[in-house]
Tab-separated table of C-alpha atoms in Angstrom:
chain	number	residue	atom	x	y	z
A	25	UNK	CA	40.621	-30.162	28.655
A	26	UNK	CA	37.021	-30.736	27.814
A	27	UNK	CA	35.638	-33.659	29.452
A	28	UNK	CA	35.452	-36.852	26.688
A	29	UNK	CA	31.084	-37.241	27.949
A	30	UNK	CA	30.200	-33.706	27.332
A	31	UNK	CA	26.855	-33.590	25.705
A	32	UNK	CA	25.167	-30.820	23.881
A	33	UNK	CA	21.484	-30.262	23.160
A	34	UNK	CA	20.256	-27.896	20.185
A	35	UNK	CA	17.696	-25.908	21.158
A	36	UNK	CA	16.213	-25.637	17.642
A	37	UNK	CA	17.101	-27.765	14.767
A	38	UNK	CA	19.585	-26.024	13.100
A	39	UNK	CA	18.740	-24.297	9.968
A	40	UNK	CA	19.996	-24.596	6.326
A	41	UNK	CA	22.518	-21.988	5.345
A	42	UNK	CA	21.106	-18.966	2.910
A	43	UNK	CA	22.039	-19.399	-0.745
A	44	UNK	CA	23.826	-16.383	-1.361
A	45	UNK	CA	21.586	-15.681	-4.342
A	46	UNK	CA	18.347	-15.465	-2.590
A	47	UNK	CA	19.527	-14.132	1.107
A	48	UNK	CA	18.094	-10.391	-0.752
A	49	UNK	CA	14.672	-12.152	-1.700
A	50	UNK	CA	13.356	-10.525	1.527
A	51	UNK	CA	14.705	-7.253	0.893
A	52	UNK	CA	13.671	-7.380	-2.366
A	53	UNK	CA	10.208	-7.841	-1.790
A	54	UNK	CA	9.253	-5.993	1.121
A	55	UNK	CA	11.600	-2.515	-0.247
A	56	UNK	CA	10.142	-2.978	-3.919
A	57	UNK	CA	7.318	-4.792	-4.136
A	58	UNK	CA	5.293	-3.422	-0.603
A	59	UNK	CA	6.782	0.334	-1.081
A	60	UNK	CA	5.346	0.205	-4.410
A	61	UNK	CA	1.731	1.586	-3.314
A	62	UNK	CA	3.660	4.299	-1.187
A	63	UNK	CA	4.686	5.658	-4.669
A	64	UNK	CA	2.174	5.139	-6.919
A	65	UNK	CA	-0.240	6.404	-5.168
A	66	UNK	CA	1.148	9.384	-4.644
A	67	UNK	CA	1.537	9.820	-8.637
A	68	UNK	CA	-2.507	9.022	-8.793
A	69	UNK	CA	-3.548	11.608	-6.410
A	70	UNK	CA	-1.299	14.739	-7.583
A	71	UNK	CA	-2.931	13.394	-11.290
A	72	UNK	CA	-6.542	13.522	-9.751
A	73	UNK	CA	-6.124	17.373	-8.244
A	74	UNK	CA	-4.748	18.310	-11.295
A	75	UNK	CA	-7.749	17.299	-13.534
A	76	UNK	CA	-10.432	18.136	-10.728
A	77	UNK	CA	-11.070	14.459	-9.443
A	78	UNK	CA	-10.714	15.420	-6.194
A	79	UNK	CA	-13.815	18.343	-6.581
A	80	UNK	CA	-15.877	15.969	-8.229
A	81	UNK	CA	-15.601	13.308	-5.884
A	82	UNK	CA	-16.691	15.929	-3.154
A	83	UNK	CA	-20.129	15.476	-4.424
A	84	UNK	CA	-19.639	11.953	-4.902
A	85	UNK	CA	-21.450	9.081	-3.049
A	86	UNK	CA	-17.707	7.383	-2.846
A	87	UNK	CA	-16.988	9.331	0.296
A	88	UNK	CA	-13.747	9.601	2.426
A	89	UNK	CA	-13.460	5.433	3.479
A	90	UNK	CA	-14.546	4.201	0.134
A	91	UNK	CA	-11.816	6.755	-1.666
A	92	UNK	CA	-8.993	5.089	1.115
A	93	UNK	CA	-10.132	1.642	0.578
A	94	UNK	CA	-10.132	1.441	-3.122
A	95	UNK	CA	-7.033	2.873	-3.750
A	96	UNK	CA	-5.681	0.669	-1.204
A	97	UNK	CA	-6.988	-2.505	-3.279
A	98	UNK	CA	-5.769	-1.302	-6.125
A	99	UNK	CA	-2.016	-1.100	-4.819
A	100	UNK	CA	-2.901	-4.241	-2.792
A	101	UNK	CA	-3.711	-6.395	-6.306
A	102	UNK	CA	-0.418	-5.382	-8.005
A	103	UNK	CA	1.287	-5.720	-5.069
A	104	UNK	CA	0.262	-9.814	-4.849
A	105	UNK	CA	0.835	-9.983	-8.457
A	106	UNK	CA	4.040	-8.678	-8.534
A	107	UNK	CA	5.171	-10.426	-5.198
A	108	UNK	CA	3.760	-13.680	-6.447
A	109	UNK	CA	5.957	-13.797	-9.757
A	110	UNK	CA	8.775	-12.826	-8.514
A	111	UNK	CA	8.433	-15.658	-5.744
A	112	UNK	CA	7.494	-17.939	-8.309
A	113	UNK	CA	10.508	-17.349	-10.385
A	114	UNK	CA	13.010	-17.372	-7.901
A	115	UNK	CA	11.719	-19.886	-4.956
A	116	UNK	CA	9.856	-22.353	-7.462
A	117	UNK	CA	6.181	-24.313	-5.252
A	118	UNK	CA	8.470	-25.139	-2.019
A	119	UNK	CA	7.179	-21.849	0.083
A	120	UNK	CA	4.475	-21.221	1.994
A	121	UNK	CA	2.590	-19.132	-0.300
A	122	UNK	CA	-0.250	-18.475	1.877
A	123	UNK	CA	1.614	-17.018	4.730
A	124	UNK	CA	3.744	-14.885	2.435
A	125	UNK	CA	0.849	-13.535	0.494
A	126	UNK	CA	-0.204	-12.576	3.858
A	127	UNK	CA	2.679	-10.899	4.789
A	128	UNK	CA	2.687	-9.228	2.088
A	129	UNK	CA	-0.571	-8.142	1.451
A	130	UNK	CA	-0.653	-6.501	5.573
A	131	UNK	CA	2.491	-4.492	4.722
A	132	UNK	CA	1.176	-3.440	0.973
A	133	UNK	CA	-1.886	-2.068	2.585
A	134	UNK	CA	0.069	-0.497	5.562
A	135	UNK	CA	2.613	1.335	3.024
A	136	UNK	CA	-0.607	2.513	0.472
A	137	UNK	CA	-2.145	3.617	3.032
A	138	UNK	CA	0.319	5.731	4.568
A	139	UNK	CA	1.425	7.128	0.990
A	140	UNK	CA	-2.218	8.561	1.452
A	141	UNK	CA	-2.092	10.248	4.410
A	142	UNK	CA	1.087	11.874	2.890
A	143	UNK	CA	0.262	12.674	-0.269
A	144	UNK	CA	-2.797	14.405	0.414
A	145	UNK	CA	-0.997	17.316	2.008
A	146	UNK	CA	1.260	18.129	-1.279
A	147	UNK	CA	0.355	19.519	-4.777
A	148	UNK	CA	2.931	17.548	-6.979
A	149	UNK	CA	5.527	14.962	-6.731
A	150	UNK	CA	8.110	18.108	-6.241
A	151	UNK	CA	7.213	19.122	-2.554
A	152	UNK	CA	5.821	15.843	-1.739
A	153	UNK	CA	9.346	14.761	-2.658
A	154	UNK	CA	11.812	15.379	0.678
A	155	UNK	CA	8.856	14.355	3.151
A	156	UNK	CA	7.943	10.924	0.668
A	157	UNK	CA	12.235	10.327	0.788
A	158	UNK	CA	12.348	10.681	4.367
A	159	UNK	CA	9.659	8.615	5.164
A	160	UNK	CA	11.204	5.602	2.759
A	161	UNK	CA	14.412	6.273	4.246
A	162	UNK	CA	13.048	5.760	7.494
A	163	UNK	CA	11.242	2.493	6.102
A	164	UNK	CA	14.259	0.454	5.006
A	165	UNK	CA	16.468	1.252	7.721
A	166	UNK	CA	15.779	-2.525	9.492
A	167	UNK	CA	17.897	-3.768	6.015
A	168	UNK	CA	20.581	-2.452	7.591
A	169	UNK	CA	19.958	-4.934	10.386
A	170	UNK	CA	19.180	-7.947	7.748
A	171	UNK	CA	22.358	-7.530	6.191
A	172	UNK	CA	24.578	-7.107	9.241
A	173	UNK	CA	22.740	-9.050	12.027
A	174	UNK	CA	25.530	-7.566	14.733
A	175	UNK	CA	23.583	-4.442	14.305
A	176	UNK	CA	20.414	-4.134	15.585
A	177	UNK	CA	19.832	-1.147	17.836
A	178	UNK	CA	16.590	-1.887	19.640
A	179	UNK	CA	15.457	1.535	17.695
A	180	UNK	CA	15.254	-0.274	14.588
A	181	UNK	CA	12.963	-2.963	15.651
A	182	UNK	CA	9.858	-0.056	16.371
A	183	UNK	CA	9.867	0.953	12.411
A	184	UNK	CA	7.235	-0.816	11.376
A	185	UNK	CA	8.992	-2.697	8.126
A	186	UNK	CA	11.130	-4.365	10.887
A	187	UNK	CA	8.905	-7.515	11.773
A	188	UNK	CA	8.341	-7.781	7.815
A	189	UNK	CA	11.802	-7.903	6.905
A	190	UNK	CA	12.514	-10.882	9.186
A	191	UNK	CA	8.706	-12.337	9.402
A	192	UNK	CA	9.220	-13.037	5.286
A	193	UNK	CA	12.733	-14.259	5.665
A	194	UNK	CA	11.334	-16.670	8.334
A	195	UNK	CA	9.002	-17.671	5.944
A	196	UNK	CA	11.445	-18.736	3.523
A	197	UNK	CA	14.277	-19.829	5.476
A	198	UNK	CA	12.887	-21.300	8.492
A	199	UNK	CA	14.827	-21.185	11.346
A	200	UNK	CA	12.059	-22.540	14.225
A	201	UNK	CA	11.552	-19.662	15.812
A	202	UNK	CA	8.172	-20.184	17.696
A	203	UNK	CA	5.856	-17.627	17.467
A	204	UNK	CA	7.456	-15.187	15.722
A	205	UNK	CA	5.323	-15.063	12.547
A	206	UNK	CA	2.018	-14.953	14.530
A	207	UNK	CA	3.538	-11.779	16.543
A	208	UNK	CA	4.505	-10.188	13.183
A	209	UNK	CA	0.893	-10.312	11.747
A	210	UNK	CA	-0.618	-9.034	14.855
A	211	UNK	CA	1.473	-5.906	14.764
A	212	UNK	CA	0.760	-5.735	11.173
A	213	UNK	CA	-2.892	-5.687	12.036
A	214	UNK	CA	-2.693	-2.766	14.160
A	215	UNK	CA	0.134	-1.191	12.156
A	216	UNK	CA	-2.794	-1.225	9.371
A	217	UNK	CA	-6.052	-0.015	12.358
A	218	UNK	CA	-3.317	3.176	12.109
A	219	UNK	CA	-2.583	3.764	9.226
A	220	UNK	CA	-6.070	3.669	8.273
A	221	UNK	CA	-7.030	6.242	10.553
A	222	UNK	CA	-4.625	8.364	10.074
A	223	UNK	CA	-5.244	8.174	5.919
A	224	UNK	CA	-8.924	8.490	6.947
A	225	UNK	CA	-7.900	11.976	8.880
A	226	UNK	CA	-5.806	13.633	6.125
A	227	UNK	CA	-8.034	12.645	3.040
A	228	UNK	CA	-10.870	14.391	5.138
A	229	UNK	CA	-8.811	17.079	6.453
A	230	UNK	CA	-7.613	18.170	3.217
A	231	UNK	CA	-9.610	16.270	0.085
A	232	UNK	CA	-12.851	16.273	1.033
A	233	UNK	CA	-13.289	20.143	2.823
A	234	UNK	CA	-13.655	22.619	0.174
């Protein structure tokens, strides 16, 4: 038998169960609401080489940074918007908005930016179509994770939507885990340093050369 003084200290407080119908706010908005630049802007440029954008904008003071950057805002603004209502009409005041706009806005620009760098190498929504699936599939792989927490190859946790995933449910349901949210926007920072460079390589690898 257990001895009648045993004592037990909590290393964290412990945290508030999940209502059942909000446990998929996370999923929700970092697999709909952040992968929506990934697709749209795929649609935008296939529309701009078909009507001759792209050879106009050749000749254009825009150049290759200003071309990544403004579609990136573009995504980035409906991205917020979108985020923003649905976490207004689901969570009510009592979040940090702040933090999650954060969140969200690193990961919007991260996924926009990479829907670049894919797009540019495909004429049409039809061949972009298997590489743009594979890459999406590869993105929400960590749910897998967030819905059965016994599974979490260490695999997962390198795909960048990982830290998101769990950095915006930390946001929402705290759970005092120290640090964690700090470490998920630095990797987010560099996640985005990437991603810009590599949509700065393929827009002037294969926009910008005639």
């Amino acid at each position: 038998p257990l001895p009648e003084n045993l004592a037990f200290n909590l290393l964290r407080e412990r945290s508030e169960p999940v209502p059942a119908r909000l446990a998929g706010i996370p999923i929700f908005l970092v697999f709909e609401v952040v992968a929506l630049g990934f697709f749209l802007v795929a649609a935008m440029i296939f529309q701009e080489k078909q009507e001759g954008v792209i050879r106009a904008l050749r000749v254009s003071p825009t150049g290759t940074l200003g071309y990544v950057l403004s579609k990136t805002a573009v995504f980035l603004i409906l991205s917020l918007a979108y985020a923003l209502l649905l976490l207004l009409l689901s969570m009510g005041l009592d979040v940090d908005y702040p933090r999650l706009l954060l969140l969200v806005a690193l990961s919007s620009t991260m996924m926009t930016m990479a829907g670049i760098a894919v797009a540019v190498f495909f004429n049409n929504i039809s061949e972009w179509f298997f590489a743009g699936t594979f890459v999406l599939l590869i993105f929400i792989l960590p749910s897998v994770s967030y819905a059965i927490p016994s599974f979490a190859p260490a695999v997962l946790s390198w795909i960048p939507s990982y830290p998101v995933v769990f950095g915006i449910r930390e946001l929402l349901f705290p759970t005092g885990k120290a640090g964690f949210l700090l470490n998920t926007t630095g990797l987010l920072v560099v996640y985005n340093l990437a991603a810009l460079a590599l949509a700065y390589w393929a827009v002037q690898k294969k926009l910008m050369q005639a």
